[in-house]
PDB file of C-alpha atoms in Angstrom:
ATOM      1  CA  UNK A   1     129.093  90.456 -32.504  1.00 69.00           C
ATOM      2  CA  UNK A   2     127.475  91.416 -29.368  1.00 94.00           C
ATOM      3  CA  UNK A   3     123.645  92.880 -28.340  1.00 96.00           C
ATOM      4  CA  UNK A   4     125.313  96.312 -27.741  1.00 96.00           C
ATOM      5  CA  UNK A   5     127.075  96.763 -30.848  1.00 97.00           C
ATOM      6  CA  UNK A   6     123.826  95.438 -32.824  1.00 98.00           C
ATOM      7  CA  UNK A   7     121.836  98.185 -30.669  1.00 98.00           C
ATOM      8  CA  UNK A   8     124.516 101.065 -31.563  1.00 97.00           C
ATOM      9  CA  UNK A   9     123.863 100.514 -35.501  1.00 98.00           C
ATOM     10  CA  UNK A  10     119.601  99.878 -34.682  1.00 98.00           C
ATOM     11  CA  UNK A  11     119.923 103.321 -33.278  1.00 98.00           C
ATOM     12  CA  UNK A  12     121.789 104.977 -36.159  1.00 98.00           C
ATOM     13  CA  UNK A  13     119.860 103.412 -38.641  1.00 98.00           C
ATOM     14  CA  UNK A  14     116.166 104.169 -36.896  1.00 98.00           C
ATOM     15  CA  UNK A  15     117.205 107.631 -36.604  1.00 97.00           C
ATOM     16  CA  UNK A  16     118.000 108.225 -40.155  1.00 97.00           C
ATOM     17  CA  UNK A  17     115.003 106.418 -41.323  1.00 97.00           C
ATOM     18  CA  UNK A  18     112.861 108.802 -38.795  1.00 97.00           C
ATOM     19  CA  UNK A  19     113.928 111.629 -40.940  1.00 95.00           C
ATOM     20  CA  UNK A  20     111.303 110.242 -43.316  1.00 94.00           C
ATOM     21  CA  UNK A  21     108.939 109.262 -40.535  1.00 95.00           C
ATOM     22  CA  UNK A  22     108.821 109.378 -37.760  1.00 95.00           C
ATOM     23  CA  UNK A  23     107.284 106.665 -36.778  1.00 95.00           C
ATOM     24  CA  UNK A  24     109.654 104.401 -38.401  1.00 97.00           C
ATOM     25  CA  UNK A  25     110.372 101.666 -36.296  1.00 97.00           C
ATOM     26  CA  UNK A  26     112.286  98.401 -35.302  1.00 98.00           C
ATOM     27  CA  UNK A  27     109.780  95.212 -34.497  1.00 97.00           C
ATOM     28  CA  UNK A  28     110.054  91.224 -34.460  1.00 92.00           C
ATOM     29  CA  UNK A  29     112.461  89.327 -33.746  1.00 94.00           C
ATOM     30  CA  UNK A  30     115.447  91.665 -33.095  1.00 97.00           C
ATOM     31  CA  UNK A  31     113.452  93.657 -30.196  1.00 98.00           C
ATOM     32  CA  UNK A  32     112.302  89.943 -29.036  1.00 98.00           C
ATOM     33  CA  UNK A  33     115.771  88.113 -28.857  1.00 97.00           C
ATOM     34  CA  UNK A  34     116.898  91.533 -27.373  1.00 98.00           C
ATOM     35  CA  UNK A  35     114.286  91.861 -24.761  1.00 98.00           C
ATOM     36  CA  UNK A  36     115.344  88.197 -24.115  1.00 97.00           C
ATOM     37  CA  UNK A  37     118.667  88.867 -23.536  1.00 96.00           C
ATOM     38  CA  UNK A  38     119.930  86.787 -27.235  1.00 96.00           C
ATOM     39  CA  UNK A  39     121.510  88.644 -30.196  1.00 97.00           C
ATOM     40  CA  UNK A  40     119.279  88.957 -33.223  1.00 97.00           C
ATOM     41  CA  UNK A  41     120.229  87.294 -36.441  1.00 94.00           C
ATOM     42  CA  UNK A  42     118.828  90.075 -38.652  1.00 96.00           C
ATOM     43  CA  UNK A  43     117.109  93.829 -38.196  1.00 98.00           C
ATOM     44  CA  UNK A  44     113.932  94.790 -39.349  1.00 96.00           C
ATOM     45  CA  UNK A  45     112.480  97.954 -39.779  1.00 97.00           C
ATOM     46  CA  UNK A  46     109.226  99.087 -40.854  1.00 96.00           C
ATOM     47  CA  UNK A  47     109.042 102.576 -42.643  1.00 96.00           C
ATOM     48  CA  UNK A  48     105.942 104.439 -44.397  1.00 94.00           C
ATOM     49  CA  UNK A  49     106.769 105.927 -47.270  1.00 88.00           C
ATOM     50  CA  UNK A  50     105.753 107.130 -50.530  1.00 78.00           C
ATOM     51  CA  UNK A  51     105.498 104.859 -53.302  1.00 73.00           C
ATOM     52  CA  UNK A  52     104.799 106.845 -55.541  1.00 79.00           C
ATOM     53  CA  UNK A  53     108.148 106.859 -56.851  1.00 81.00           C
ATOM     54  CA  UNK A  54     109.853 104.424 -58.920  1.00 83.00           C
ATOM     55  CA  UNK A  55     111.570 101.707 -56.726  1.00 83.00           C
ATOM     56  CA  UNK A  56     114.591 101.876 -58.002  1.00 85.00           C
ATOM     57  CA  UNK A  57     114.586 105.045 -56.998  1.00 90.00           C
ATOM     58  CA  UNK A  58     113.430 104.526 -53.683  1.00 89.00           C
ATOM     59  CA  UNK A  59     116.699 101.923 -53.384  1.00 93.00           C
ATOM     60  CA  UNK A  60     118.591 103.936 -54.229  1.00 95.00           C
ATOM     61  CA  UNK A  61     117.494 106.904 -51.540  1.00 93.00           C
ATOM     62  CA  UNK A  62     117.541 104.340 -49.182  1.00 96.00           C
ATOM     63  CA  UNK A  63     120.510 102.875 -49.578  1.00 97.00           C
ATOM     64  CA  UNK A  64     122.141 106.729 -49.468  1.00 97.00           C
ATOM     65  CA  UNK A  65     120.348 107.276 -46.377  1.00 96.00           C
ATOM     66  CA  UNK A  66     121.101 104.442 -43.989  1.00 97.00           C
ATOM     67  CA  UNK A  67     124.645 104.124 -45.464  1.00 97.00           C
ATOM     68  CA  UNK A  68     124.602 100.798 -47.355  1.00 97.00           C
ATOM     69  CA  UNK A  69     123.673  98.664 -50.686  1.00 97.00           C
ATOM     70  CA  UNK A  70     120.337  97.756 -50.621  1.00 97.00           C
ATOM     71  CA  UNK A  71     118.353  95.582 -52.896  1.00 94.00           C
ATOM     72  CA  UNK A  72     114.412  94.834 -53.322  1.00 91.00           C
ATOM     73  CA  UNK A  73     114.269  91.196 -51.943  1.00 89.00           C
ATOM     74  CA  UNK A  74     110.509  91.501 -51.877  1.00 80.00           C
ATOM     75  CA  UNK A  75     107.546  92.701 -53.235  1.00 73.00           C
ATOM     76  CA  UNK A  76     103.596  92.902 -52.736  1.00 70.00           C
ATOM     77  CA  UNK A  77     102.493  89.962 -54.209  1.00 62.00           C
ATOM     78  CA  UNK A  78     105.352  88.000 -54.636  1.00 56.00           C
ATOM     79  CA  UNK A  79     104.983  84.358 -53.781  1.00 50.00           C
ATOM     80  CA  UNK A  80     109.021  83.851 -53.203  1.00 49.00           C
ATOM     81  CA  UNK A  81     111.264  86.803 -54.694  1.00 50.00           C
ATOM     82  CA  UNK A  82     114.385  84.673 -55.640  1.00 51.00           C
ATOM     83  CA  UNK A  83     117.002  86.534 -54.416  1.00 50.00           C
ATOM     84  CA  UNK A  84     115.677  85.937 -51.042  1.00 47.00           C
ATOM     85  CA  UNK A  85     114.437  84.434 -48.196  1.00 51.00           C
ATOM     86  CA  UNK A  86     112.212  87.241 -47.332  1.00 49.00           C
ATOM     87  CA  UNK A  87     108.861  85.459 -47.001  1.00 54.00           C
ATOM     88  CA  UNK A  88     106.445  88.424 -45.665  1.00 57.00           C
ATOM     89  CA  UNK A  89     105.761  90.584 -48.263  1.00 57.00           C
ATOM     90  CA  UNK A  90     102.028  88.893 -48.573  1.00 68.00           C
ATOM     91  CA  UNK A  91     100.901  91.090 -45.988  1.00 76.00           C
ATOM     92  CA  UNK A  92      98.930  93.700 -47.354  1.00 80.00           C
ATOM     93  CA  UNK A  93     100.485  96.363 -45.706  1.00 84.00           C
ATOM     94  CA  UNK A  94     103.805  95.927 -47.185  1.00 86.00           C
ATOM     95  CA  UNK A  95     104.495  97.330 -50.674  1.00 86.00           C
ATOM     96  CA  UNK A  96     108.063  95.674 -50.766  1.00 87.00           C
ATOM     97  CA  UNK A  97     111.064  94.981 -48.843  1.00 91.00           C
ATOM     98  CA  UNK A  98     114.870  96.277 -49.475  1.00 94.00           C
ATOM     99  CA  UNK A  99     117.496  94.196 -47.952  1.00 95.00           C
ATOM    100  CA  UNK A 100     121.112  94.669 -47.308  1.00 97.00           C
ATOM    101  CA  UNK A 101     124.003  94.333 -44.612  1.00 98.00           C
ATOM    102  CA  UNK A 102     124.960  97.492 -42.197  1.00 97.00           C
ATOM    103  CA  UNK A 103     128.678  97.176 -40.550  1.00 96.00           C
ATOM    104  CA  UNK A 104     127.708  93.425 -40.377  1.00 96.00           C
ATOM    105  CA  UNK A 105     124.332  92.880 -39.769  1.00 97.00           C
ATOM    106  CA  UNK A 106     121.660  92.015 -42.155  1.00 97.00           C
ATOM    107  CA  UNK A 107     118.865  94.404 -42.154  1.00 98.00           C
ATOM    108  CA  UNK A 108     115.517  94.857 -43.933  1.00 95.00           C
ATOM    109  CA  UNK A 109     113.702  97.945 -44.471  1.00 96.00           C
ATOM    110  CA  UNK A 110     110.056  96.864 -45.127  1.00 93.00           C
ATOM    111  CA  UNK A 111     108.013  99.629 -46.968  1.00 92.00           C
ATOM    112  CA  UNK A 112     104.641  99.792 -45.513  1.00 91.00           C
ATOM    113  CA  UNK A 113     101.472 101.417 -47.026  1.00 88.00           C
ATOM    114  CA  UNK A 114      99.728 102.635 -43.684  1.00 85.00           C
ATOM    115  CA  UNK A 115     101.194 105.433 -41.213  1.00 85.00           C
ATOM    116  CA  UNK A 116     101.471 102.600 -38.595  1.00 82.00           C
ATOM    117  CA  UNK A 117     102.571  99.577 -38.800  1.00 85.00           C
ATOM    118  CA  UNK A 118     100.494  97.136 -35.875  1.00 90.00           C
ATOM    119  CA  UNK A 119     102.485  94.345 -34.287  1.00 92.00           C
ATOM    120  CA  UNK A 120      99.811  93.478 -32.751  1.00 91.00           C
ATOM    121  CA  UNK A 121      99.375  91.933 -35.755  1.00 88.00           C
ATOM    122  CA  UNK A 122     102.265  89.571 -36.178  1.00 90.00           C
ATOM    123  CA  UNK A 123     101.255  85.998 -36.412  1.00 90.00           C
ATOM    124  CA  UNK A 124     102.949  84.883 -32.857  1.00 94.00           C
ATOM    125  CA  UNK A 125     102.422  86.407 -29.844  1.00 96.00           C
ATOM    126  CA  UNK A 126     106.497  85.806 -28.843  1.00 97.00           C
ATOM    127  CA  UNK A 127     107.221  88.494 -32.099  1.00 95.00           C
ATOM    128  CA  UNK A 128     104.695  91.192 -30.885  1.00 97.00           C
ATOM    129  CA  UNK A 129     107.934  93.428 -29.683  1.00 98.00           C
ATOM    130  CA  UNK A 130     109.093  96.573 -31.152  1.00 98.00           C
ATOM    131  CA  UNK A 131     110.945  99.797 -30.378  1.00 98.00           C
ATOM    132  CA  UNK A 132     111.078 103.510 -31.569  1.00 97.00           C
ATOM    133  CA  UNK A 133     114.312 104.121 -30.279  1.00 95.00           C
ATOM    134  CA  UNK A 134     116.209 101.091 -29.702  1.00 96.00           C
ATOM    135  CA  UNK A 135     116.456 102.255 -25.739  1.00 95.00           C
ATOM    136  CA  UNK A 136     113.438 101.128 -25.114  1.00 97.00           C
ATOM    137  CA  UNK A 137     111.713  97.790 -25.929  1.00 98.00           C
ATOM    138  CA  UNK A 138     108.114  97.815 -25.905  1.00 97.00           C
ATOM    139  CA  UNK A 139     105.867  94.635 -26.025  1.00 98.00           C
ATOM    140  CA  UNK A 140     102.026  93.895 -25.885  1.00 97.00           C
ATOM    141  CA  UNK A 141     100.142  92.107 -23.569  1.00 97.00           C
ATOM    142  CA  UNK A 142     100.258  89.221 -25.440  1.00 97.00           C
ATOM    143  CA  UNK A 143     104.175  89.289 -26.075  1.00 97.00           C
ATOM    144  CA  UNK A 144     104.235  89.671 -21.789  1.00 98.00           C
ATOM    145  CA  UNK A 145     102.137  86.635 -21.472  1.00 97.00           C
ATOM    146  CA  UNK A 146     103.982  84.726 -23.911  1.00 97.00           C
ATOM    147  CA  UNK A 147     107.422  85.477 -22.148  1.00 97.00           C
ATOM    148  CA  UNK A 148     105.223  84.298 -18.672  1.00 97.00           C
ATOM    149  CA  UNK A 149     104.208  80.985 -19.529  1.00 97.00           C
ATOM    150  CA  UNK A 150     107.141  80.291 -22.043  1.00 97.00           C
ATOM    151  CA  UNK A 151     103.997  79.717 -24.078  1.00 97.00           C
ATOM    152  CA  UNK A 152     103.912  80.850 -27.750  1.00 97.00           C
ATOM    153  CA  UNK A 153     100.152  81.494 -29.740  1.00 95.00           C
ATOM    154  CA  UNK A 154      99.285  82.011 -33.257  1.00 93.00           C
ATOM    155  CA  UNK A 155      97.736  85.638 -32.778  1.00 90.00           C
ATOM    156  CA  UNK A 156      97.243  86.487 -36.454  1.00 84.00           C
ATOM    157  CA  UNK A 157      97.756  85.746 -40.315  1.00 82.00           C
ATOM    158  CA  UNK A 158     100.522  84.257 -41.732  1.00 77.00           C
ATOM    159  CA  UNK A 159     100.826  85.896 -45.158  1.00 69.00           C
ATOM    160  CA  UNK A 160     103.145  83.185 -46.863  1.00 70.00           C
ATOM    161  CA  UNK A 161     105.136  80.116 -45.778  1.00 73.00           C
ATOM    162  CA  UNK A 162     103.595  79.360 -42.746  1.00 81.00           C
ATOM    163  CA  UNK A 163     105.088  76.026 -42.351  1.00 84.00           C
ATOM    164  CA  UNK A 164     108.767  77.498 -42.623  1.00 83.00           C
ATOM    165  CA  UNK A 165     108.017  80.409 -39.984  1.00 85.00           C
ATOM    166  CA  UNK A 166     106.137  77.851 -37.390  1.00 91.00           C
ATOM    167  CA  UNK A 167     109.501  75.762 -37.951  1.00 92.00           C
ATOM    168  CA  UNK A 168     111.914  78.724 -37.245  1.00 91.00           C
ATOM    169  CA  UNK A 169     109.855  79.405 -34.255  1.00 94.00           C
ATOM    170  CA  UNK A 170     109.772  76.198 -32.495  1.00 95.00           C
ATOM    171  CA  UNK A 171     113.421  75.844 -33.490  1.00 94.00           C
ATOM    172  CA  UNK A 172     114.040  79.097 -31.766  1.00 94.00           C
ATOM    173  CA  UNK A 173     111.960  77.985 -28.646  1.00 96.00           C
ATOM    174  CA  UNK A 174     112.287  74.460 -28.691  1.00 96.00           C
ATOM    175  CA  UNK A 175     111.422  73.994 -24.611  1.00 95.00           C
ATOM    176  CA  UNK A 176     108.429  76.654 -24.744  1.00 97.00           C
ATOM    177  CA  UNK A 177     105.083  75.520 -24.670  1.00 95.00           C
ATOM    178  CA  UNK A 178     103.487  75.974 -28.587  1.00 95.00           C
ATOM    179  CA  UNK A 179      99.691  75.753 -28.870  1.00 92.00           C
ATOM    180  CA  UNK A 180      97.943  75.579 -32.006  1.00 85.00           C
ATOM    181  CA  UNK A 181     101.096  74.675 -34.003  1.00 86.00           C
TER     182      UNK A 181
END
């Protein structure tokens, strides 16, 4: 798998789920590795959206809409959802999370319960990337700085499992500088 061909289904997906807002958007740790130059190991996207429909019915929309089985892996509240890894869905702007694989690639669609989502609020400055077309990478000042000084911050909350994410992160960036973790 290359950066291009994980870019290709980004796009198709983001434009599909722009259909139900259009401000749907990719952010974390695909735009970052991308942005970097490194293929991403999974794609999020963050979507506002109505829950005021049953969620299985919502999966199953979904799942006809970006072209794949999707599953809830996550849901507001949850400590761990046992069918996954997905860790973030204590953050109060996510209702739940569907999960599934696109031509290959794992992908979330994370339900949020605010027109915008703010990556400004992600918990490390090096994940503060996101895009609205997948042409286009956009980061905050803090992402910039990070990417500078090879120097990764806690910016905000972590939500759940903090010790797991600060591991994945140094792991990630083992010869960046990490302060206050």
């Amino acid at each position: 798998m290359n950066i291009e061909y994980q870019k290709t289904v980004a796009k198709d997906i983001l434009a599909k789920l722009q259909l139900v807002d259009m401000w749907a958007m990719l952010a974390g740790g695909a735009c970052r590795d991308w942005y970097l130059g490194n293929e991403a190991s999974d794609l999020d996207f963050y979507v506002h959206y109505s829950t005021k429909y049953p969620q299985w019915a919502l999966v199953e929309h979904f799942s006809k809409l970006v072209g794949c089985e999707l599953k809830i892996v996550g849901r507001s509240g949850d400590k761990v959802c046992p069918e996954s890894e997905v860790i973030y869905t204590q953050d109060p702007n996510i209702d739940f999370v569907l999960g599934g694989n696109k031509d290959g690639i794992d992908i979330q669609i994370i339900i949020i319960n605010k027109p915008y989502f703010n990556v400004g609020n992600f918990c490390f400055d090096i994940c503060q990337a996101f895009t609205y077309n997948v042409d286009e990478i956009k980061t905050t000042a803090k992402f910039n700085k990070a990417v500078e000084h090879k120097c990764i911050q806690i910016t905000g909350e972590f939500y759940s499992q903090k010790d797991a994410y600060i591991k994945k992160i140094k792991s990630k960036f083992p010869d960046w500088l990490h302060i206050g973790f």
